[in-house]
XYZ file of C-alpha atoms in Angstrom:
177
model
C 6.551 179.227 -83.866
C 4.080 176.043 -83.086
C 5.145 172.628 -82.875
C 3.789 169.717 -84.181
C 1.558 168.341 -80.928
C 3.485 164.990 -81.262
C 6.626 166.296 -80.947
C 6.055 168.918 -78.517
C 4.597 165.724 -76.287
C 7.639 163.682 -76.370
C 10.357 165.988 -76.233
C 8.098 167.320 -73.062
C 10.305 166.877 -70.237
C 13.203 168.088 -72.429
C 11.737 171.300 -73.732
C 11.430 172.278 -69.798
C 14.957 171.266 -69.167
C 15.714 174.035 -71.424
C 13.540 176.741 -70.348
C 14.440 176.149 -67.105
C 18.413 176.210 -67.886
C 18.068 179.720 -70.000
C 15.991 180.970 -67.349
C 19.057 180.143 -65.041
C 21.359 181.296 -67.390
C 19.988 184.428 -67.423
C 19.822 184.753 -63.663
C 22.613 184.345 -63.497
C 24.257 186.640 -65.722
C 21.656 189.261 -64.421
C 23.152 188.459 -61.242
C 27.276 189.134 -61.676
C 26.941 192.657 -60.774
C 25.316 191.710 -57.550
C 27.898 188.811 -56.730
C 30.900 191.417 -57.644
C 28.963 193.897 -55.401
C 28.824 191.080 -52.463
C 32.429 189.747 -52.917
C 33.847 193.578 -53.180
C 31.951 193.913 -49.631
C 32.866 190.373 -48.410
C 36.528 191.526 -49.413
C 36.198 195.183 -47.399
C 34.363 193.021 -44.226
C 37.458 190.424 -44.088
C 39.937 193.399 -44.362
C 38.343 195.819 -41.215
C 37.692 192.522 -39.220
C 41.980 191.919 -39.658
C 42.328 195.153 -39.011
C 40.310 195.566 -35.832
C 42.253 191.963 -34.564
C 45.502 193.724 -35.268
C 44.643 196.493 -33.869
C 43.377 194.627 -30.234
C 46.590 192.153 -30.818
C 48.405 195.653 -30.546
C 46.431 197.168 -27.315
C 47.292 193.557 -25.729
C 50.614 194.220 -26.273
C 50.412 197.503 -24.871
C 48.855 196.760 -21.691
C 50.930 193.377 -20.998
C 54.160 196.187 -21.412
C 52.043 198.496 -19.564
C 51.511 195.736 -16.396
C 55.305 194.870 -16.984
C 56.641 198.054 -16.603
C 54.658 199.177 -13.654
C 55.770 195.763 -11.912
C 59.329 197.011 -12.369
C 58.195 200.699 -11.245
C 56.265 198.512 -8.016
C 59.895 196.709 -7.386
C 61.758 199.776 -7.626
C 59.532 201.997 -5.089
C 59.224 198.745 -2.623
C 63.121 198.346 -2.575
C 63.599 201.703 -1.326
C 63.707 204.488 -4.225
C 65.441 206.626 -2.026
C 66.144 209.597 -4.783
C 63.156 211.480 -5.564
C 63.472 214.727 -8.040
C 63.216 217.957 -7.414
C 62.155 220.691 -10.595
C 65.588 221.944 -12.134
C 63.950 225.166 -11.710
C 62.311 225.373 -8.300
C 63.467 223.194 -5.287
C 60.372 223.261 -3.576
C 59.068 221.557 -7.054
C 59.090 218.203 -7.841
C 60.620 216.894 -11.487
C 59.582 214.340 -13.612
C 61.184 210.903 -14.705
C 61.541 211.675 -18.586
C 64.324 209.556 -21.093
C 68.015 211.375 -20.865
C 67.229 213.519 -18.005
C 70.555 214.234 -16.418
C 70.161 214.603 -12.077
C 72.519 215.468 -9.748
C 73.226 215.769 -6.413
C 72.569 219.704 -5.250
C 75.171 218.928 -2.513
C 77.543 218.364 -4.832
C 76.702 219.082 -8.096
C 77.834 215.664 -9.160
C 75.783 213.472 -11.334
C 73.967 210.381 -9.945
C 75.972 207.323 -10.336
C 75.171 205.112 -12.657
C 72.345 202.150 -11.591
C 71.242 204.735 -9.536
C 67.180 204.123 -9.132
C 65.211 207.408 -9.366
C 62.093 208.123 -8.804
C 59.016 211.332 -8.781
C 55.708 211.737 -6.912
C 53.856 210.755 -9.764
C 55.051 206.794 -9.713
C 57.629 206.884 -12.275
C 60.977 205.500 -11.616
C 64.129 205.509 -13.955
C 67.749 203.969 -13.862
C 71.073 206.368 -13.980
C 73.119 204.941 -16.597
C 76.200 206.261 -18.882
C 74.991 206.615 -22.273
C 78.056 207.218 -23.903
C 79.282 211.082 -24.730
C 76.126 212.546 -23.387
C 77.265 211.861 -19.883
C 74.894 209.686 -17.037
C 71.222 210.116 -17.974
C 67.866 208.467 -17.199
C 66.861 205.487 -18.973
C 64.368 201.774 -18.300
C 61.507 204.246 -17.858
C 58.368 202.070 -15.696
C 55.613 204.128 -14.406
C 53.507 202.497 -11.516
C 49.597 202.966 -11.333
C 50.279 202.333 -6.784
C 50.391 205.895 -5.956
C 49.951 203.893 -2.711
C 53.403 202.562 -2.799
C 54.964 205.992 -3.749
C 53.291 207.601 -0.957
C 54.855 205.294 1.406
C 58.147 205.417 -0.665
C 58.123 209.364 -0.083
C 57.272 208.653 3.208
C 59.683 206.234 4.009
C 62.424 208.772 3.487
C 60.698 211.942 5.372
C 59.915 213.614 1.770
C 56.667 215.840 1.268
C 54.352 214.497 -0.677
C 52.467 217.446 -1.380
C 55.374 219.210 -2.619
C 59.821 218.957 -3.463
C 60.350 220.371 0.476
C 64.601 221.247 -0.968
C 65.430 218.274 0.767
C 68.643 217.044 -0.638
C 71.277 213.720 -0.238
C 70.084 210.494 0.061
C 66.113 211.845 -0.463
C 65.907 214.443 -3.883
C 67.689 215.256 -5.942
C 68.160 217.908 -8.872
C 67.512 217.719 -12.411
C 69.887 219.661 -15.019
C 68.981 221.517 -17.748
């Protein structure tokens, strides 16, 4: 369909605008699936970034917790952690600090008093506490990464850092099963 010349000339700008408008609408309609895909990708990227941020915050909190525990363990060792654990089954090997662990004085067979601080040769420290019906057990576990401090505390009490020497009394206490 051909429009008369006079009509084309008078409405040329309008015709161009209509053609451009139709072309833009066509392009917009054609790009809707791409836009939806891009929005989905953007949403996935946002979700992934939020997950990474949360993970980083958790790692930071864990690192802060480890640092605080290390400070606590360092203080316990510096104040004179005189009770190092010996294995329940073999007095020539060291035992390890663990939550709920029972510790006895091998000379008396009695549990250590609540408030006693116990340590192991790996940097673990704990406080003995009455945990109700279960008796007195290790609680408030803290671990240091300063192994020189552990060795100094062991040397201070004459404990061989290579293996439990079976010393009893003020230096070593035995884990109880």
